[in-house]
CSV table of C-alpha atoms in Angstrom, one decimal:
chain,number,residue,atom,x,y,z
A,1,UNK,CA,-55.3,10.5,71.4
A,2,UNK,CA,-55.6,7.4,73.3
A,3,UNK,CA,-58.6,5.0,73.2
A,4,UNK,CA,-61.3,4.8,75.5
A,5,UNK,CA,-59.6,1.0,77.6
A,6,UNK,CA,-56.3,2.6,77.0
A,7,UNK,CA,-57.5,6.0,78.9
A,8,UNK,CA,-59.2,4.1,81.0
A,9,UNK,CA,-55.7,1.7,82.0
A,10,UNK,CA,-53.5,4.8,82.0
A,11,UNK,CA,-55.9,6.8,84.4
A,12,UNK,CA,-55.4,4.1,86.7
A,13,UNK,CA,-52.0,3.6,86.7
A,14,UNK,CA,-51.5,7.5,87.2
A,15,UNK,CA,-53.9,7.3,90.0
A,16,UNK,CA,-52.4,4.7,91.8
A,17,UNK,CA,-49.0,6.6,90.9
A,18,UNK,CA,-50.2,9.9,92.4
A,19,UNK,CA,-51.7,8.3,95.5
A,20,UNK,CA,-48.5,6.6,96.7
A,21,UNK,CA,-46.4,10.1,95.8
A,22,UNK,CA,-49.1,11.3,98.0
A,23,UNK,CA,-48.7,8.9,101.0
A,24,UNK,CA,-44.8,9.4,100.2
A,25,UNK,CA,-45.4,13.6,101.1
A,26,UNK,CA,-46.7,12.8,104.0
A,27,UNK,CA,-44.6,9.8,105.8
A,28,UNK,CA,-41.1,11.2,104.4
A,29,UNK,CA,-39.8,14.5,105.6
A,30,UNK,CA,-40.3,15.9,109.0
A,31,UNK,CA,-41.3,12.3,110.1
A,32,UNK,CA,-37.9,10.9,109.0
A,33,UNK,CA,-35.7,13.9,110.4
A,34,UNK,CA,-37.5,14.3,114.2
A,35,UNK,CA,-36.4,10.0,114.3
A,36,UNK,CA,-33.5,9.2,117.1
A,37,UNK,CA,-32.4,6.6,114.7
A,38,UNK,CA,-32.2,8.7,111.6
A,39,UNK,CA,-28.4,8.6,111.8
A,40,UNK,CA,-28.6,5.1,112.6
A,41,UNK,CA,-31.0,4.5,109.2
A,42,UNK,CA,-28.2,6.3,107.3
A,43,UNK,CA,-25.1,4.3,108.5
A,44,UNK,CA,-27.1,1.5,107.9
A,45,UNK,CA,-27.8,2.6,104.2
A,46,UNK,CA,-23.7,3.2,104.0
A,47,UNK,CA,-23.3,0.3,105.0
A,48,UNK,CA,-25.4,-1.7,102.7
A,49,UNK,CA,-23.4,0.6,100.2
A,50,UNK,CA,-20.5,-0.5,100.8
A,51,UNK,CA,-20.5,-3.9,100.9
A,52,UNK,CA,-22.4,-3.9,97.8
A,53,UNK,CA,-19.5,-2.1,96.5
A,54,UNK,CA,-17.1,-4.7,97.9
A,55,UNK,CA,-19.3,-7.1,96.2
A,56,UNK,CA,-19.0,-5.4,92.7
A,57,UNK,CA,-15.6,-5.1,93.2
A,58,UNK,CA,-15.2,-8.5,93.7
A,59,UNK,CA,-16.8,-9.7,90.6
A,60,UNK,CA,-14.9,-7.3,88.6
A,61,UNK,CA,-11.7,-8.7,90.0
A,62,UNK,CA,-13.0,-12.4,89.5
A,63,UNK,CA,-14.0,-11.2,86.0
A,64,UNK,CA,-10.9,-9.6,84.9
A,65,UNK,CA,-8.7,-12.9,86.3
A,66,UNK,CA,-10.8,-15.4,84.1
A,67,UNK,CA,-11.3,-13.0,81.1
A,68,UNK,CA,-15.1,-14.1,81.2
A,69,UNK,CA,-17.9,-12.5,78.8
A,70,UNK,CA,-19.5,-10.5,81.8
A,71,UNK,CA,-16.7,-8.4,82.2
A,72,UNK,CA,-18.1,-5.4,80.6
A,73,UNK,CA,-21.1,-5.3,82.4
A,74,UNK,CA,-20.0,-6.1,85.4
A,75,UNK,CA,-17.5,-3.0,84.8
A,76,UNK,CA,-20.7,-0.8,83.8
A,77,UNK,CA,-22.3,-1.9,87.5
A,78,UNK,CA,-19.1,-1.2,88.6
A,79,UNK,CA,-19.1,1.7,87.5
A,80,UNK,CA,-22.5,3.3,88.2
A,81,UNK,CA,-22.2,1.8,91.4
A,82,UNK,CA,-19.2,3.9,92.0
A,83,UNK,CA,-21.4,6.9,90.9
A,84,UNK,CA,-24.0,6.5,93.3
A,85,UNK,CA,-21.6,5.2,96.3
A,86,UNK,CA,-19.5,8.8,95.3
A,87,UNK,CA,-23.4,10.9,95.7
A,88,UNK,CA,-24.3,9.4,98.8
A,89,UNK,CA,-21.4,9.8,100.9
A,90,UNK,CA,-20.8,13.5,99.7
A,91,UNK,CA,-25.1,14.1,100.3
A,92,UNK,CA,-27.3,13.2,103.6
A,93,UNK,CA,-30.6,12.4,102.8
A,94,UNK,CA,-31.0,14.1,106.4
A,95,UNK,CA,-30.1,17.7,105.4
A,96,UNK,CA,-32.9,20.3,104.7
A,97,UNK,CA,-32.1,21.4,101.3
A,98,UNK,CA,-31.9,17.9,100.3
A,99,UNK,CA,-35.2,17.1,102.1
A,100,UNK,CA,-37.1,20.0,100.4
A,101,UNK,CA,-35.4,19.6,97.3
A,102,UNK,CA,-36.9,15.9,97.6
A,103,UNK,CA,-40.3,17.3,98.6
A,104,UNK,CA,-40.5,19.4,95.8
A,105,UNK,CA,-40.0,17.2,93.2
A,106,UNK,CA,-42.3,14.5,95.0
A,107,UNK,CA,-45.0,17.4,94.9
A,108,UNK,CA,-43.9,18.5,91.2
A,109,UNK,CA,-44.8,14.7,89.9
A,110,UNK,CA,-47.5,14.4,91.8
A,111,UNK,CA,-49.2,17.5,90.5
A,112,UNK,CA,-48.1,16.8,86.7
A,113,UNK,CA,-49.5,13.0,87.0
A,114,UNK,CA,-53.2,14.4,88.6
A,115,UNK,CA,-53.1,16.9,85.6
A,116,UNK,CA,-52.2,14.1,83.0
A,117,UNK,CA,-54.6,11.6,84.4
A,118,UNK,CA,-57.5,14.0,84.8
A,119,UNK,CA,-57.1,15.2,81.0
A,120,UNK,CA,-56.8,11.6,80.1
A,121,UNK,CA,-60.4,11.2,81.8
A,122,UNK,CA,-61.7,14.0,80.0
A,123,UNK,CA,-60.3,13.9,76.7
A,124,UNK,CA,-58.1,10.8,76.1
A,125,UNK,CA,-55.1,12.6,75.6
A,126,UNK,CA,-52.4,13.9,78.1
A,127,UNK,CA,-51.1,17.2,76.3
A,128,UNK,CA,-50.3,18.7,79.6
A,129,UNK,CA,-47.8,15.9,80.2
A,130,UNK,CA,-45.7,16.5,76.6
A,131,UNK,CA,-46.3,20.6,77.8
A,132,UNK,CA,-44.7,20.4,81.2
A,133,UNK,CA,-42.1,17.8,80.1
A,134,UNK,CA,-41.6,21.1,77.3
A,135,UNK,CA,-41.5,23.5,80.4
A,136,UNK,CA,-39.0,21.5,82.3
A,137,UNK,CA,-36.3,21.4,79.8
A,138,UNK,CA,-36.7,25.1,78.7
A,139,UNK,CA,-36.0,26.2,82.2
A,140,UNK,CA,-32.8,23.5,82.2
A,141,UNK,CA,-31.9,24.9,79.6
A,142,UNK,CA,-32.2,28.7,80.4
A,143,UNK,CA,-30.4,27.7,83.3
A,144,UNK,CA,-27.7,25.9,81.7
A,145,UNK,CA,-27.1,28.9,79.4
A,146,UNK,CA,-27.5,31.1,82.2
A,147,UNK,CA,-24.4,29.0,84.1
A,148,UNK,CA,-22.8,28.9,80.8
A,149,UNK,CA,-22.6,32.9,80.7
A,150,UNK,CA,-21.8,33.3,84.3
A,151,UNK,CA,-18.6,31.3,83.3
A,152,UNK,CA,-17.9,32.8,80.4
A,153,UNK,CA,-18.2,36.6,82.6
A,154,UNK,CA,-15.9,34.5,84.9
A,155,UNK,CA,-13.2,34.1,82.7
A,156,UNK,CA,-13.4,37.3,81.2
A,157,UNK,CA,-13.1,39.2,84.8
A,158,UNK,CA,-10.1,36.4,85.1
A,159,UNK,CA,-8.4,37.6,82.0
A,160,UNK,CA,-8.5,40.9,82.7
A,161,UNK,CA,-7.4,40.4,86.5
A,162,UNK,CA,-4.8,38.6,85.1
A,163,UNK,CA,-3.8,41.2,82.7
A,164,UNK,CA,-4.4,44.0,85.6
A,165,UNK,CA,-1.7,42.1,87.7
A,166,UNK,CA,0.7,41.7,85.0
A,167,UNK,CA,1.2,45.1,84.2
A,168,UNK,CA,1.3,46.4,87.9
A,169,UNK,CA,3.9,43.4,88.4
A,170,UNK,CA,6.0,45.3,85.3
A,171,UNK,CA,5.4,48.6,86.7
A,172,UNK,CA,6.5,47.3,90.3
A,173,UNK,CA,9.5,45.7,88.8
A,174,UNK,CA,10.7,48.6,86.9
A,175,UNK,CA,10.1,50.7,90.7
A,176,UNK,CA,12.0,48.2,92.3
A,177,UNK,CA,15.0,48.3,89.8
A,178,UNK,CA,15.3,52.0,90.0
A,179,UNK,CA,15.2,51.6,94.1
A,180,UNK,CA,17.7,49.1,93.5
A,181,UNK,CA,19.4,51.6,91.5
A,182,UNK,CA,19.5,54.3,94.4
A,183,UNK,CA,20.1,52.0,97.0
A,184,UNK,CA,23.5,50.6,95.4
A,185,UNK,CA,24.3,54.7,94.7
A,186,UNK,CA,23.5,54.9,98.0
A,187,UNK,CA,26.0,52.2,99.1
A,188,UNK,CA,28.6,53.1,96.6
A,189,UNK,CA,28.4,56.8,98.4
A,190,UNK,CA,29.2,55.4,102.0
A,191,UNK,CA,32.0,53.6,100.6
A,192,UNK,CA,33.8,56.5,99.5
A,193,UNK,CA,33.1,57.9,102.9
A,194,UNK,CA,34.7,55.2,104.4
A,195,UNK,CA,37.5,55.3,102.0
A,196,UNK,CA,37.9,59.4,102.5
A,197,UNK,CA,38.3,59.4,106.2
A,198,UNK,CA,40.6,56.3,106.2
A,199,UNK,CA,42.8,58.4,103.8
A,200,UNK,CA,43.9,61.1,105.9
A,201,UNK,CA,44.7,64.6,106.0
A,202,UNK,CA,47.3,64.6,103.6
A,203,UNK,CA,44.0,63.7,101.1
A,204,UNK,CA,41.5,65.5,102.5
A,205,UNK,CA,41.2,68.4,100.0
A,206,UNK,CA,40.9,66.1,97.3
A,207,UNK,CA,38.6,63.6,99.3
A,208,UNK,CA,36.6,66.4,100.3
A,209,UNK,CA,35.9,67.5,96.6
A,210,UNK,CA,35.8,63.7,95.4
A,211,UNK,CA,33.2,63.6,98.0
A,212,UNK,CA,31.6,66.9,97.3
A,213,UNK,CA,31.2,65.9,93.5
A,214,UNK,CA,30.0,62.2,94.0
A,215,UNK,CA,27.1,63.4,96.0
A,216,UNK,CA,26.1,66.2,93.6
A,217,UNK,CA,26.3,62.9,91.4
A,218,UNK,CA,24.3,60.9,93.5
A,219,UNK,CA,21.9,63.7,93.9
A,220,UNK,CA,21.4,64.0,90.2
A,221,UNK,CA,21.2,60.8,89.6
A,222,UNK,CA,18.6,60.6,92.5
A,223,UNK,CA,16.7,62.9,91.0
A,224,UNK,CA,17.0,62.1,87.9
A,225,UNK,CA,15.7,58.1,88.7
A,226,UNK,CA,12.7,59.9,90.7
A,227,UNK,CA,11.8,62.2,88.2
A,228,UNK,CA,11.8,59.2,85.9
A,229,UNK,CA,9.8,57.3,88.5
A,230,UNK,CA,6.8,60.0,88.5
A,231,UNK,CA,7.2,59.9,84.7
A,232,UNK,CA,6.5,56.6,84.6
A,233,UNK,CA,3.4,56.4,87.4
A,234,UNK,CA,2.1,59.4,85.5
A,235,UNK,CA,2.4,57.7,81.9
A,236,UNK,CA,0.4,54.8,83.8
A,237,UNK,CA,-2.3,57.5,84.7
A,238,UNK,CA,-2.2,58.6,81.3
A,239,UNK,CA,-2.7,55.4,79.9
A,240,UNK,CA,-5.4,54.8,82.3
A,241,UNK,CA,-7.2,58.2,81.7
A,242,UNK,CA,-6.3,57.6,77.6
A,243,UNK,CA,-8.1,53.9,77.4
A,244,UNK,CA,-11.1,55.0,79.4
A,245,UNK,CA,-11.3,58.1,77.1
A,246,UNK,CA,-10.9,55.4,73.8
A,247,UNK,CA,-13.4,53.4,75.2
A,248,UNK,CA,-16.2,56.4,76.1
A,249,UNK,CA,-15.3,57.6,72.4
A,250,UNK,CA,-16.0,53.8,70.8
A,251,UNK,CA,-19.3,53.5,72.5
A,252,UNK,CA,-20.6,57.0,71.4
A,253,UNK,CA,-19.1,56.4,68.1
A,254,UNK,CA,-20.7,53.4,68.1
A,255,UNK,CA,-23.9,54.4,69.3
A,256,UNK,CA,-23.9,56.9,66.5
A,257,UNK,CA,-23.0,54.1,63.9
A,258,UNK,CA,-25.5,52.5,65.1
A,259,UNK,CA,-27.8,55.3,64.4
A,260,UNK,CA,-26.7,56.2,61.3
A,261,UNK,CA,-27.5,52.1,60.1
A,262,UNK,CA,-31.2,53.0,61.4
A,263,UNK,CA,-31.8,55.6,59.6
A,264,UNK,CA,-29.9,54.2,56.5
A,265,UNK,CA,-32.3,51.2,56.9
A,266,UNK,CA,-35.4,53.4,57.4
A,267,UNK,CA,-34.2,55.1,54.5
A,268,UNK,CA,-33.7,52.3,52.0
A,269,UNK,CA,-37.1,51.0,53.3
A,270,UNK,CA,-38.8,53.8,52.1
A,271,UNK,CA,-36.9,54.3,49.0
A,272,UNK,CA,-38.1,50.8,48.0
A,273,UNK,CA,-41.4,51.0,49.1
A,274,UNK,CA,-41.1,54.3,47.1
A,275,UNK,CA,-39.9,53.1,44.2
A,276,UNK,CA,-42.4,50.1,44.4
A,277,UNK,CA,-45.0,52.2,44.1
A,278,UNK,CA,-43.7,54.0,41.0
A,279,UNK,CA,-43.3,50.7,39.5
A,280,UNK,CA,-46.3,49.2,40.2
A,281,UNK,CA,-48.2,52.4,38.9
A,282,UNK,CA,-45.7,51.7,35.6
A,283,UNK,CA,-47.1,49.0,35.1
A,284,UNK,CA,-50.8,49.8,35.6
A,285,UNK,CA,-50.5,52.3,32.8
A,286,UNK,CA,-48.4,49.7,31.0
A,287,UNK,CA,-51.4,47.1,31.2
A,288,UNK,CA,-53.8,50.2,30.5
A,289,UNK,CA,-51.7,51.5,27.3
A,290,UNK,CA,-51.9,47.8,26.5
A,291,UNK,CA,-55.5,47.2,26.7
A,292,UNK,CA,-56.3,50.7,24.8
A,293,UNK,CA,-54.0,49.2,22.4
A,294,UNK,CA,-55.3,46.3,22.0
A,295,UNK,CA,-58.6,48.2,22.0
A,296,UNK,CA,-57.7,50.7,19.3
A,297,UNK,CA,-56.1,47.5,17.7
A,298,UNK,CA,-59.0,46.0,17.2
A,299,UNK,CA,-61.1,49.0,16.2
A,300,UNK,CA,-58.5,49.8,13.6
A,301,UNK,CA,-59.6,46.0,11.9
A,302,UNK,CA,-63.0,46.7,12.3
A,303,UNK,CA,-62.7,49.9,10.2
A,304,UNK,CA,-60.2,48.7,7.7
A,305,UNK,CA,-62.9,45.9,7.3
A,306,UNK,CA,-65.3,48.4,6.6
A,307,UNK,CA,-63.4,50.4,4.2
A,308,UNK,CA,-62.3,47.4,2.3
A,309,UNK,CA,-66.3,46.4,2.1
A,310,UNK,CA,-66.9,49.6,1.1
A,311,UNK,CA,-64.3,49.1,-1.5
A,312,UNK,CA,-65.6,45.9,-2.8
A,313,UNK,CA,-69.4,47.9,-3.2
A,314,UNK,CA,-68.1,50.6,-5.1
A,315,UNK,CA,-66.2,48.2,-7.4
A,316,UNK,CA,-69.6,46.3,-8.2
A,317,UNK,CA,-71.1,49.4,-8.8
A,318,UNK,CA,-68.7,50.9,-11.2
A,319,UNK,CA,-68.8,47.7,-13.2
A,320,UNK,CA,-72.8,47.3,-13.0
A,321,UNK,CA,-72.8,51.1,-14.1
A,322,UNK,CA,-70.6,50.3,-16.4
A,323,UNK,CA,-71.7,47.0,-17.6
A,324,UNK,CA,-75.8,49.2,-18.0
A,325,UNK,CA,-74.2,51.6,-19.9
A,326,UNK,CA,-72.5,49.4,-22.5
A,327,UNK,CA,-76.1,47.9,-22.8
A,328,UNK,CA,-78.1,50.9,-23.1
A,329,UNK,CA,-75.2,52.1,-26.0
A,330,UNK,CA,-75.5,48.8,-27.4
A,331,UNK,CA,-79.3,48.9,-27.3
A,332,UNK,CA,-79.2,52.1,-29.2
């Protein structure tokens, strides 16, 4: 809560604030961009820029030759000099998203500071202030958690691309090993054509057969390489087919596990309230036994005080008996 002159100083600050953010709206976007010299304003901003930059640079090198005291902050200027130079050469103040951007956060503030100064008026504080400060870095921060999980899906799909190209790589260079395989049969095959026919007649017979069994060789082998070719693409389909089988079987058992822990919980929530109930009735009769107890307790002194009255009567009246009839025989 703020005091009546302090309301009174901080609504006119905000309203001179939200009047020149108003003027702003209205001299600084379409107004700036529809300007022949625009581009010219721009270069002329660079410019200034940049020589400021040279200028910073300067002292920095002036600093760092005479090892004065204002080296560090001339190498913080220098720094977020650099910063800014860096943002305003990669951004054009001329470009629509930057202009709406601009405009939207001119129109943001200006809003916020009417609210803040017209609650101050009313009611000397500025709650809506703190509350849209509040707003504005819960949405920064969904959307930094937001980024932060698109990056993290990121990887994840990376990974797993990653994996998905190593094993096709291994697969491919297992293929290409067993082509290489066929092909060098292949070659050792013509080369024993070559050799057979260079041999001549007198070896024909037995080039012929040498011939005739190398290719049933090759053929088997051949078939054999394919055959273990398929084996192989179809023990990759089998994997396949087997880890999305494992997974579907995880999630339902999963699913189930997870129903089972409801109804586990549900269960041990009722057997507790259950057995509260049975305890706390326990006790009520335990209170009640103890109060007829305590009751009958009490009762049982009142009587015993009774009977031992009753005693003490009897007793007098023995002896008074008594004591009248030792008179009445002495009086005889």
């Amino acid at each position: 809560m703020l005091e009546e002159a302090e309301s009174i100083h901080v609504a006119a600050v905000l309203e001179d604030c939200v009047d020149q953010l108003a003027v702003l709206g209205k001299i600084m976007p379409s107004t700036f961009e529809a300007r022949k010299d625009a581009s010219e304003i721009v270069d002329d901003e660079i410019s200034q820029l940049v020589e400021g930059q040279k200028n910073l640079e300067d002292k920095y090198e002036h600093a760092v030759a005479s090892k004065g005291k204002d080296m560090q902050s001339i190498g913080k200027d220098l720094k977020n000099s650099t910063h800014i130079f860096a943002r305003s050469l990669k951004q054009s103040p001329l470009t629509p998203d930057n202009m709406g951007k601009l405009q939207d956060d001119r129109a943001f503030l200006e809003t916020v500071l009417f609210d803040a100064m017209r609650e101050i008026i009313q009611s000397g504080n500025f709650e809506s202030l703190i509350q849209a400060v509040k707003l504005e870095k819960e949405k920064k921060q969904r959307l930094q958690e937001t980024i932060l999980k698109e990056e993290q899906g990121r990887k994840r799909v990376k990974e797993l691309q990653r994996k998905l190209i190593d094993v096709k790589r291994e697969k491919e260079t297992e293929c290409q090993e067993r082509d290489e395989m066929i092909a060098h049969l292949k070659d050792q095959l013509q080369e024993m054509k070559a050799k057979t026919n260079m041999e001549g007649k007198y070896i024909k017979k037995c080039a012929e057969v040498g011939v005739a069994q190398t290719q049933k060789k090759c053929f088997l082998t051949e078939n054999e390489l394919k055959t273990e070719i398929d084996r192989l693409r179809q023990q990759v389909d089998e994997e396949t087919r087997v880890n999305t089988e494992i997974e579907a079987y995880l999630r339902t058992h999963q699913t189930e596990l997870e129903t089972k822990v409801d109804y586990w919980m549900g269960k041990y929530d009722e057997d507790v309230e259950k057995k509260q109930k049975e305890l706390d009735i326990l006790k009520a009769n335990k209170a009640k036994d103890l109060e007829r107890l305590q009751d009958l307790t009490k009762l049982y002194a009142e009587y015993e005080q009774i009977v031992v009255e009753d005693r003490v009567e009897k007793e007098k009246a023995r002896r008074k008996a008594e004591l009248e009839a030792e008179e009445l025989r002495a009086a005889i």
